[in-house]
Short mmCIF file of C-alpha atoms in Angstrom, two decimals:
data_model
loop_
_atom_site.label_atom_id
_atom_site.label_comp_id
_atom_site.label_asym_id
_atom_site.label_seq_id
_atom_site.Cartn_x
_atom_site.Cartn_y
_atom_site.Cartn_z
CA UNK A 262 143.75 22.54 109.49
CA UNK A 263 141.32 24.13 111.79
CA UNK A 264 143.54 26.89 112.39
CA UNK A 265 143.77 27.37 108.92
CA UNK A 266 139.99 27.97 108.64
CA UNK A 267 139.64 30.26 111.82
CA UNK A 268 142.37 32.30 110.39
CA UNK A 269 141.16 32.82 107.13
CA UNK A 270 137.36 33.81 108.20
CA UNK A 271 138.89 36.06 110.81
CA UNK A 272 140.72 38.03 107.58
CA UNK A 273 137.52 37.87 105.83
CA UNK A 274 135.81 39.43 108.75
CA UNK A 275 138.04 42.07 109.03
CA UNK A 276 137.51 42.69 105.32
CA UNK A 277 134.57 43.12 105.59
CA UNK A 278 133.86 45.76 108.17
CA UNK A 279 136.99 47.58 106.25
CA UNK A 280 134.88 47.93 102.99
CA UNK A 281 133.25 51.23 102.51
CA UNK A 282 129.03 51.43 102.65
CA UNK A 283 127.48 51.19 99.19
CA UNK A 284 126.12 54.95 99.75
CA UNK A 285 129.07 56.66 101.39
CA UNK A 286 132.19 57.91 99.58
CA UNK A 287 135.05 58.38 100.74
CA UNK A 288 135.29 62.24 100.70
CA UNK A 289 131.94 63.01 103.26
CA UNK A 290 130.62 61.66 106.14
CA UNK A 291 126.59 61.52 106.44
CA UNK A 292 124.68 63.86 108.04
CA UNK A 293 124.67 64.03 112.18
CA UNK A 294 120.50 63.24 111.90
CA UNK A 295 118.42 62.52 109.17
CA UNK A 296 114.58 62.05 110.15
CA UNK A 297 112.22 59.65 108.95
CA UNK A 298 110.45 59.84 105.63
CA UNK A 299 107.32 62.09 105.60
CA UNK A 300 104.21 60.82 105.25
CA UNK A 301 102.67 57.18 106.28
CA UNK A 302 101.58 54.24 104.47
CA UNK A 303 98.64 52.00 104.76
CA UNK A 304 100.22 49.33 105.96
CA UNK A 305 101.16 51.88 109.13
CA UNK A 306 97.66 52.63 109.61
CA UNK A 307 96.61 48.93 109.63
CA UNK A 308 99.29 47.73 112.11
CA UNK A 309 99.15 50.39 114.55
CA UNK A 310 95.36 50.07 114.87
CA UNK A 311 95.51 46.59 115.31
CA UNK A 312 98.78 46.77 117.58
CA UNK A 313 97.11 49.54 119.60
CA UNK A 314 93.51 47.51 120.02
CA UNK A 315 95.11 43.84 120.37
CA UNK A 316 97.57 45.00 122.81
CA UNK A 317 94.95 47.20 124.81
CA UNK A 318 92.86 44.09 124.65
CA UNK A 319 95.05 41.98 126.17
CA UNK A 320 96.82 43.47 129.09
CA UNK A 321 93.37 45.43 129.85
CA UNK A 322 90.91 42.27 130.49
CA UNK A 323 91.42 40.62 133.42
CA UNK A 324 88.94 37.36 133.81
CA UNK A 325 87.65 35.79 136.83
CA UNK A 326 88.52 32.22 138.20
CA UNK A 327 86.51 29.69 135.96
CA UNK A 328 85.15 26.34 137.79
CA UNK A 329 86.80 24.35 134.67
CA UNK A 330 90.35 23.58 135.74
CA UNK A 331 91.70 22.92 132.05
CA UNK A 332 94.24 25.14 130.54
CA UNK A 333 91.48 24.66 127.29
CA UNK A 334 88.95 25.84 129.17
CA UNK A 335 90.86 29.09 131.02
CA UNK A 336 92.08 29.68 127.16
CA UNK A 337 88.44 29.58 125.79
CA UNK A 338 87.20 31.94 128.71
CA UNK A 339 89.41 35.02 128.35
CA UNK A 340 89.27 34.37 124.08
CA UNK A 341 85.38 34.99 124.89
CA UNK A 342 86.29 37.65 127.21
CA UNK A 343 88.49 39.35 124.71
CA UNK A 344 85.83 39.27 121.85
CA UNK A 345 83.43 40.99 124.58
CA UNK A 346 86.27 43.43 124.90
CA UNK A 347 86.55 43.96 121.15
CA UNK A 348 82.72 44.48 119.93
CA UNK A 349 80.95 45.24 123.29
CA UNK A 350 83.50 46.99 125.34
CA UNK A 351 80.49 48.81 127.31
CA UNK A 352 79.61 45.85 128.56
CA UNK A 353 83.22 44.71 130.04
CA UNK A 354 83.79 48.17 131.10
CA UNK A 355 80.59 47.87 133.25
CA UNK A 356 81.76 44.50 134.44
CA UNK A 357 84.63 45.82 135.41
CA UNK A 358 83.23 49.04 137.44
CA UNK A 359 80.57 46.80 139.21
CA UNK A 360 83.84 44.16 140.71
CA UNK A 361 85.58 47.36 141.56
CA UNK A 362 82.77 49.02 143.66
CA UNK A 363 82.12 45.70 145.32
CA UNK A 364 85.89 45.01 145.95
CA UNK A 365 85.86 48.35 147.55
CA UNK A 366 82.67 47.87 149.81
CA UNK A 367 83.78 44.34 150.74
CA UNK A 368 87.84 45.59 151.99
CA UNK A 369 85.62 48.15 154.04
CA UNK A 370 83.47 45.96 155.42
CA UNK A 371 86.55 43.57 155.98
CA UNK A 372 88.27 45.84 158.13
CA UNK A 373 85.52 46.89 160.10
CA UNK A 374 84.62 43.58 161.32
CA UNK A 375 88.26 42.56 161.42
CA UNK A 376 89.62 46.10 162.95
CA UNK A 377 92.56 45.26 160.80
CA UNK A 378 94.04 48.86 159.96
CA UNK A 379 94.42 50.05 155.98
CA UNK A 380 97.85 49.27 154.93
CA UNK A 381 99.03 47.05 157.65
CA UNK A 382 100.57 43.75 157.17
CA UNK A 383 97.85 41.62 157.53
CA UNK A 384 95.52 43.90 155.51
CA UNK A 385 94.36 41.58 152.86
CA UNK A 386 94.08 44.58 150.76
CA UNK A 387 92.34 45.29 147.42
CA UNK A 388 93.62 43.04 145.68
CA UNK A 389 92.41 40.45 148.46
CA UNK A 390 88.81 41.81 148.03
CA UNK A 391 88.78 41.72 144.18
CA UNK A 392 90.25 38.03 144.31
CA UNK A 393 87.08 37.28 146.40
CA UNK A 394 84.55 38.85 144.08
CA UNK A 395 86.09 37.29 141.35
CA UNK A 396 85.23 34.23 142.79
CA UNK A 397 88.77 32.98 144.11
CA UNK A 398 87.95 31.91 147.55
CA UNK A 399 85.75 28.06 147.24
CA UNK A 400 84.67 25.57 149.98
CA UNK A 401 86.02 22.03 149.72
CA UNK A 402 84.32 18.70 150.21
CA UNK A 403 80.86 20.06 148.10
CA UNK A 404 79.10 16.89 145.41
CA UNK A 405 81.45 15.61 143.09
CA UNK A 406 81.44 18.10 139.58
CA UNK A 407 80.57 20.86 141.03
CA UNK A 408 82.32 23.77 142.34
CA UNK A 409 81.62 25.70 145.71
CA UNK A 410 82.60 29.73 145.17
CA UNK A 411 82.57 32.02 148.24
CA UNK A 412 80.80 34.83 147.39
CA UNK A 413 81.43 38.35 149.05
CA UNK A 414 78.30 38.72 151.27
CA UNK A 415 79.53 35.29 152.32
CA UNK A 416 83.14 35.50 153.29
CA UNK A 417 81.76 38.59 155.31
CA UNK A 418 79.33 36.06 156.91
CA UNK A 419 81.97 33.49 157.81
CA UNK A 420 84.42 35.86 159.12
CA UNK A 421 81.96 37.66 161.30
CA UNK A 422 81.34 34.30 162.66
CA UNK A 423 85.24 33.84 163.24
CA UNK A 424 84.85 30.50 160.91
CA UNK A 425 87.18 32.75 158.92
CA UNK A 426 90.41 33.96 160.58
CA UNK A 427 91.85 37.61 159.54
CA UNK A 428 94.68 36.51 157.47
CA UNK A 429 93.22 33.52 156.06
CA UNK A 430 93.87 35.50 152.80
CA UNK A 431 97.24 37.54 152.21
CA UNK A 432 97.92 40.40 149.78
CA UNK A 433 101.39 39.28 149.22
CA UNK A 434 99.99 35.62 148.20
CA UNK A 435 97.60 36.83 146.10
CA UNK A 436 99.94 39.67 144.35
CA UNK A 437 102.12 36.13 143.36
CA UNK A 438 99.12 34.32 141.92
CA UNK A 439 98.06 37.40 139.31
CA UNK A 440 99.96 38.06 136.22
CA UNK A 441 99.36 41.13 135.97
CA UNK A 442 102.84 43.79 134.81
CA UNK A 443 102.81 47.28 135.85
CA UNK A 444 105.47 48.20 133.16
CA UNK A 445 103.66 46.15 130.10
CA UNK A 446 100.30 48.00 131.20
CA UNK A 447 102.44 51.42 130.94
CA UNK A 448 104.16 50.85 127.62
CA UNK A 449 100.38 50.06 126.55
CA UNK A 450 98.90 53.15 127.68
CA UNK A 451 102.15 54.92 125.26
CA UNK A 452 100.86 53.54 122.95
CA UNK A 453 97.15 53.86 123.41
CA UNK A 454 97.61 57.91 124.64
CA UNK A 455 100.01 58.76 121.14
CA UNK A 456 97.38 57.09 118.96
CA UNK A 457 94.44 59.36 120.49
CA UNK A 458 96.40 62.42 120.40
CA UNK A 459 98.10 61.50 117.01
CA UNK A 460 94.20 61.69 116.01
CA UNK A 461 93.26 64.58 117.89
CA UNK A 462 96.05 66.48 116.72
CA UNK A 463 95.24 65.66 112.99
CA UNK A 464 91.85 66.86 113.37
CA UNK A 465 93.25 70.40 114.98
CA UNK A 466 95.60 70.67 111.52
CA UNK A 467 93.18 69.78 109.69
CA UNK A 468 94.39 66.68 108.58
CA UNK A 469 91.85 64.04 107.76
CA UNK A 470 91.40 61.25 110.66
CA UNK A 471 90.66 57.63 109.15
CA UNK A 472 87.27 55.24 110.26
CA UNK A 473 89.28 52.85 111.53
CA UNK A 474 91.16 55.14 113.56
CA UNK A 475 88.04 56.63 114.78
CA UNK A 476 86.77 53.69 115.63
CA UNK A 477 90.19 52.27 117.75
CA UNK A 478 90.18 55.55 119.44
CA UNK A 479 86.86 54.82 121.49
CA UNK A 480 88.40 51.55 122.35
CA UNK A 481 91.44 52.11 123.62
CA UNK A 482 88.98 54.59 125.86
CA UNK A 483 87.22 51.42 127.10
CA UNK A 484 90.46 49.83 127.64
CA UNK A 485 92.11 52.65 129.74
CA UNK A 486 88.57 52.52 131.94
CA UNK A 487 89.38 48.83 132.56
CA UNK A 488 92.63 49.54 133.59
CA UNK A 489 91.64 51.94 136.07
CA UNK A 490 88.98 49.74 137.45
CA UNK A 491 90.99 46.24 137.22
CA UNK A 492 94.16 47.50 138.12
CA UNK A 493 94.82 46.12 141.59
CA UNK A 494 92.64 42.59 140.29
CA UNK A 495 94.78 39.81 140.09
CA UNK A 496 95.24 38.92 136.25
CA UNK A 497 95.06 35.36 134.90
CA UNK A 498 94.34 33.09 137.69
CA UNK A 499 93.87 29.57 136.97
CA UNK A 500 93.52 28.27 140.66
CA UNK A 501 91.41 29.23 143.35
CA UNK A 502 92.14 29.32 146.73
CA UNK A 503 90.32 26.72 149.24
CA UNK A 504 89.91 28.66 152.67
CA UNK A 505 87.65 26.37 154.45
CA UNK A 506 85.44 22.48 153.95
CA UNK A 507 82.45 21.82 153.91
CA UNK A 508 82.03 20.29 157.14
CA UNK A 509 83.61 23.55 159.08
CA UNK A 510 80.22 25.33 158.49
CA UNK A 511 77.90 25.56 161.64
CA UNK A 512 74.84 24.44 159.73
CA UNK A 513 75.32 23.46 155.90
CA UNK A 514 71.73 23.13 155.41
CA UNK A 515 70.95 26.26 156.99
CA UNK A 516 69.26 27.86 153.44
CA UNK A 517 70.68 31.68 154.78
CA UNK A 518 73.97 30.49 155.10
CA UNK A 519 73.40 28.62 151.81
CA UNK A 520 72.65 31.50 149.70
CA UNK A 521 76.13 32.81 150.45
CA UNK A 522 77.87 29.69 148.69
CA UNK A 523 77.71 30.02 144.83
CA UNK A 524 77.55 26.14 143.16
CA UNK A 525 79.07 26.17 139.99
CA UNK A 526 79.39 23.18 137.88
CA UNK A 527 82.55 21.90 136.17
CA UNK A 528 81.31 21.71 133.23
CA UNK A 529 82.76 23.11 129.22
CA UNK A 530 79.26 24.91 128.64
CA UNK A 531 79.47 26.99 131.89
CA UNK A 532 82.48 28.95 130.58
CA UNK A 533 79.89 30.62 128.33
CA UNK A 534 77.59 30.61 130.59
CA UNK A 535 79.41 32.36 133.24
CA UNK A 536 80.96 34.76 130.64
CA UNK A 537 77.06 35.80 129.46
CA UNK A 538 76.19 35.85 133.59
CA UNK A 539 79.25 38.50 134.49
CA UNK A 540 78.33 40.78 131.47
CA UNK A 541 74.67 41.25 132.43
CA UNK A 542 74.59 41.39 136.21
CA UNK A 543 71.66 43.26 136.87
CA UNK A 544 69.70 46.56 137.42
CA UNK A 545 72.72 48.65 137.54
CA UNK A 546 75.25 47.15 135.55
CA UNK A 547 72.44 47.74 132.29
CA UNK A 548 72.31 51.57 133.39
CA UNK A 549 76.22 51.58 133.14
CA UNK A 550 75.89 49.93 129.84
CA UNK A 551 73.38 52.30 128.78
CA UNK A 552 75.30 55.59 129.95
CA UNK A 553 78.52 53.78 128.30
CA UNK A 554 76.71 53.72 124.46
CA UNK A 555 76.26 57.04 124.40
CA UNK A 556 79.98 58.37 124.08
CA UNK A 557 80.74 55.84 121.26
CA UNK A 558 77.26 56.66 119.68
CA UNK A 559 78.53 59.95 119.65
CA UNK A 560 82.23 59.39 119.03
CA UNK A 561 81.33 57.06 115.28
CA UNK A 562 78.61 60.30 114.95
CA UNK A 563 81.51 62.82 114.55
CA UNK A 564 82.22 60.74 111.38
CA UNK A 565 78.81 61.26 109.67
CA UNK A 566 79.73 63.47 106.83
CA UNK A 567 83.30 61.78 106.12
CA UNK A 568 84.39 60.15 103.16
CA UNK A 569 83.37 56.51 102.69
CA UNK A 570 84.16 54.17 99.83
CA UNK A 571 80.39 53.97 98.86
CA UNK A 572 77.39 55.38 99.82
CA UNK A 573 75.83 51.83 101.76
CA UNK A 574 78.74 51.46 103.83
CA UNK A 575 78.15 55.45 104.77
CA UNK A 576 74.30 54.39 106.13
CA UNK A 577 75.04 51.47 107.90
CA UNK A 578 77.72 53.54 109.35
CA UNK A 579 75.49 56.10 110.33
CA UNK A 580 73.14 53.52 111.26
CA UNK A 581 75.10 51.49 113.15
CA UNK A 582 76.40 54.76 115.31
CA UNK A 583 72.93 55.35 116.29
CA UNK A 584 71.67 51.99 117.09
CA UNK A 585 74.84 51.49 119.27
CA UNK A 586 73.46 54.08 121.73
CA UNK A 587 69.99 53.02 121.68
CA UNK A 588 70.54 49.87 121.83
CA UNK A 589 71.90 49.56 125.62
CA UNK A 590 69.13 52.31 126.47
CA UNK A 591 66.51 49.98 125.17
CA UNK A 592 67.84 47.06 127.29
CA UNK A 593 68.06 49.00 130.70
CA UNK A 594 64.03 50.42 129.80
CA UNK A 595 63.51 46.72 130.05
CA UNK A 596 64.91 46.42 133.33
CA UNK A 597 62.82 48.85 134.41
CA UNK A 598 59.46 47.27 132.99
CA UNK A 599 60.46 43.67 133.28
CA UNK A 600 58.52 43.49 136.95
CA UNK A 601 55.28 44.74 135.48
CA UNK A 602 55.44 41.67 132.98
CA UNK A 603 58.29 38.84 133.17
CA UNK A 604 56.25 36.08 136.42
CA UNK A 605 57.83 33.12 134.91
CA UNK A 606 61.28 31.44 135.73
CA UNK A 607 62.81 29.23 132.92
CA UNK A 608 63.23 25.37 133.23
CA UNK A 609 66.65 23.99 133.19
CA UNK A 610 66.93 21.13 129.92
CA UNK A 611 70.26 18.90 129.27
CA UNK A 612 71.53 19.92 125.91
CA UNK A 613 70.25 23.68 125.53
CA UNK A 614 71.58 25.25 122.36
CA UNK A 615 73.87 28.63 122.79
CA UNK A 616 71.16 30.89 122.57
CA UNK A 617 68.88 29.76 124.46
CA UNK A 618 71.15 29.57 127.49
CA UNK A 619 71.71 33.17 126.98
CA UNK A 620 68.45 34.10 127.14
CA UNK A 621 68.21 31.80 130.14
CA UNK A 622 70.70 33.96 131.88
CA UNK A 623 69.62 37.22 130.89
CA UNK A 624 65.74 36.60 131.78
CA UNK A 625 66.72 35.55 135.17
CA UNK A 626 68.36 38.80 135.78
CA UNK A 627 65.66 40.26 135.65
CA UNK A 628 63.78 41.23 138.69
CA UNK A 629 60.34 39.07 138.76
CA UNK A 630 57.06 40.65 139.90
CA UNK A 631 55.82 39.90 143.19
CA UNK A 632 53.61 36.51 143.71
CA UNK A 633 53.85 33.26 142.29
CA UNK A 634 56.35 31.87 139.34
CA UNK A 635 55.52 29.45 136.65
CA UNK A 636 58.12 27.17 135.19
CA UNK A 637 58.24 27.40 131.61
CA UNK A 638 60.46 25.36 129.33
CA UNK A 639 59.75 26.52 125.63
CA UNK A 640 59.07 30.39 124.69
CA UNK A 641 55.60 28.63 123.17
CA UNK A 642 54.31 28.24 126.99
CA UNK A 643 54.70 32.45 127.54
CA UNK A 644 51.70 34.73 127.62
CA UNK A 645 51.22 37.25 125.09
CA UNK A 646 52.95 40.25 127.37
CA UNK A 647 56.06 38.04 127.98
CA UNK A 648 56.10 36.61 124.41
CA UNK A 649 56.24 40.31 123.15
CA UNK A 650 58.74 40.99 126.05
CA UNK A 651 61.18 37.91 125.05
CA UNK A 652 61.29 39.03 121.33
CA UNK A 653 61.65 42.73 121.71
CA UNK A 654 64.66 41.17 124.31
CA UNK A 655 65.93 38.85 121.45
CA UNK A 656 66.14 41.42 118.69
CA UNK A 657 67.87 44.36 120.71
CA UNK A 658 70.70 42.08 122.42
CA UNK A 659 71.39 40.53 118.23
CA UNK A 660 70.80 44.04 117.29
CA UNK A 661 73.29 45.25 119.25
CA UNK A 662 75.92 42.72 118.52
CA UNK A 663 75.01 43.16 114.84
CA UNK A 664 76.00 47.17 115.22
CA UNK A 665 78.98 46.29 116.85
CA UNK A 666 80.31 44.26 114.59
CA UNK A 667 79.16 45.93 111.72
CA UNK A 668 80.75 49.23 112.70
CA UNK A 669 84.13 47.26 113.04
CA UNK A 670 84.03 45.81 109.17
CA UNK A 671 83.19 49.08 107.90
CA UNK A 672 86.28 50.57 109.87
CA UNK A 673 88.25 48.20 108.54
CA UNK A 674 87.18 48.17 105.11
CA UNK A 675 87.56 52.02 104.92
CA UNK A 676 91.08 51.73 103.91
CA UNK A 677 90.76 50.80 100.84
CA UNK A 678 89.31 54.31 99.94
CA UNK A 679 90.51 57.52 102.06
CA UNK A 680 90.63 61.19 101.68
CA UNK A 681 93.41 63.04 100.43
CA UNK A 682 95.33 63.96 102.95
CA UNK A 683 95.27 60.60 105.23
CA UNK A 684 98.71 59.65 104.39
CA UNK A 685 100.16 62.87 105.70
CA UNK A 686 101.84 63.10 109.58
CA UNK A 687 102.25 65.55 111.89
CA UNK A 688 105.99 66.13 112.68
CA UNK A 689 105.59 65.54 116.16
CA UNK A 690 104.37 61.90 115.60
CA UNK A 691 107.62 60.74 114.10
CA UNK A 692 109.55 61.33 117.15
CA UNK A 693 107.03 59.63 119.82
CA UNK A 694 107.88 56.25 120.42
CA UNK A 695 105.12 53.87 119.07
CA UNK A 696 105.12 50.55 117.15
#
């Protein structure tokens, strides 16, 4: 009986494939290449911006090693550094220039001290150096809940001291423990380069160049910056690597040796934390940010006479594209004053809301004037100066998110009104392979 049925479906088969196509005849055969349809829809619009930006988003990031050890937690840290990515790309672009300079200074400084030669087998390479500034190298047998990170100046320290040995870290070990594809990273950048020259293109011909694309272009700039700058960083690492205990070091309670040992706790809350810590680290990385807003100020600016779908969304465009460059400039100018005013250092309280914690963070960075610092707990104990100073501070940082964001939900909402003319392709564009 079984027979029966394999021999009967086999027929069928055969049938089947025998029957001529519903569009051919019998007398012609179809043409040796027929190209795609002209034009594009908005559905092609939406889903290559999105593919383009999500994609670039994804390979491009690369997070540091997080003190909480849950695949929850690791999740919730790159999500946050992936929003960063999305709405304040300056900021994870200068992130990402500041670990590469210092990866760079510390593989010097490595092989100096080590004489180990560029290139050699037991060069711990870059890669070695960025897994140590992005805080991949800890010290066992530290208090319970609480997480002991090497940082740079201090692995120097220890292996100057020969507490370290040369190959305690090796570039083919930590080349296994990224996640990081060379190939996916280069089918990205396709993608990325024939969306920016799709654009570019268009506006040579003539042919109108939609908000949202204008706005995806100047990201997928960010995200080519990050790639260049994270690279050789090891990508997605969820465990650190213990090189030494406690109890090896000469002196633990030595406070210059302690000032090279970063104690993190292991705690859900730090995630954000550290996230808001990396994105504002200081002096320079606010100049970067600053020198970053001013090409996509000036990129969403080529868009001021454009078509919009109504005349508010057109000002808080325009808005928007200005306040995005100011913004960053505005933070960096208080940088620069924050010595003449900010003496105080803020008090550490269990059960801080979000925003203050930020603040927290961001205040610290700052460099304090010379002489003695008060501990304050509550913006209600600052002095006028550093009451003016915390709300100017408060207001650009939401101001600047706000512009961000703002610029992104006009982009998007664009589409439902755009010039004639949008839906129309350039020849070339049908033959590049893209999603």
């Amino acid at each position: 009986m079984i027979y029966y049925y394999l021999g009967t479906s086999l027929l069928l088969s055969i049938s089947a494939f025998a029957l001529p196509l519903s569009n051919s005849t019998t007398h012609g055969v179809a043409p040796a290449f027929v190209p795609n349809p002209p034009g594009r829809g908005t559905a092609n619009i939406l889903l290559s911006c999105i593919i383009t930006l999500g994609l670039c988003i994804w390979t491009a990031v690369h997070p540091d090693v997080v003190a909480n050890k849950t695949t929850l937690g690791h999740l919730i840290y790159k999500t946050n550094w992936m929003l960063a990515a999305l709405f304040v790309p300056e900021i994870v672009v200068s992130n990402s220039f500041h670990q590469w300079r210092e990866a760079h200074r510390l593989h010097t400084a490595w092989r100096n001290l080590t004489k180990v030669k560029k290139g050699s087998k037991n060069d711990m390479g870059l890669e070695g150096a960025f897994f140590v500034v992005m805080g991949g190298c800890t010290v066992g047998g530290v208090v319970d809940g609480y997480t002991a990170i090497l940082t740079p100046a201090g692995f120097l320290k220890l292996t100057e001291t020969k507490v370290l040995p040369p190959d305690i870290l090796s570039r083919d070990a930590i080349i296994d423990k990224g996640k990081a594809d060379a190939l996916a990273k280069l089918l990205v950048c396709l993608q990325s380069v024939w969306l920016a020259v799709q654009c570019a293109t268009r506006f040579v011909c003539g042919l109108p160049v939609t908000l949202l694309e204008y706005h995806v272009v100047i990201q997928v700039g960010y995200a080519i910056a990050m790639y260049y700058f994270w690279w050789l960083k090891p990508k997605d690492v969820n465990e650190p690597i213990e090189v030494l205990q406690w109890s090896q070091i000469a002196d633990p309670a030595d406070p210059a040796l302690l000032s090279f040992v970063k104690m993190v706790p292991q705690s859900k809350r730090f995630i954000v934390d550290e996230l808001v810590s990396s994105g504002f680290d200081g002096h320079t990385d606010a100049l970067t940010a600053a020198v970053l807003g001013l090409p996509t100020s000036g990129f969403h600016l080529l868009a001021w006479n454009r078509h919009f779908p109504s005349a508010p969304e057109k000002w808080i465009w325009r808005i928007c594209s200005i306040g995005i460059g100011v913004a960053p400039i505005c933070m960096y100018a208080h940088f620069v004053v924050s010595k003449h005013i900010v003496n105080y250092i803020w008090g550490s309280a269990v059960g801080d809301p979000l925003w203050r914690r930020v603040h927290k963070l961001i205040m610290d960075k700052f460099q304090k004037a010379p002489g003695s610092y008060r501990i304050i707990n509550s913006p209600l104990e600052m002095r006028p100066t550093e009451m003016l100073f915390y709300v100017t501070t408060w207001l650009n940082i939401h101001s600047y998110s706000a512009f961000s964001v703002l610029l992104g939900v006009v982009a998007f909402l664009s589409l439902r009104s755009v010039p004639e003319g949008s839906y129309e392709t350039v020849v070339w564009g049908n033959y590049w392979p893209h999603l």
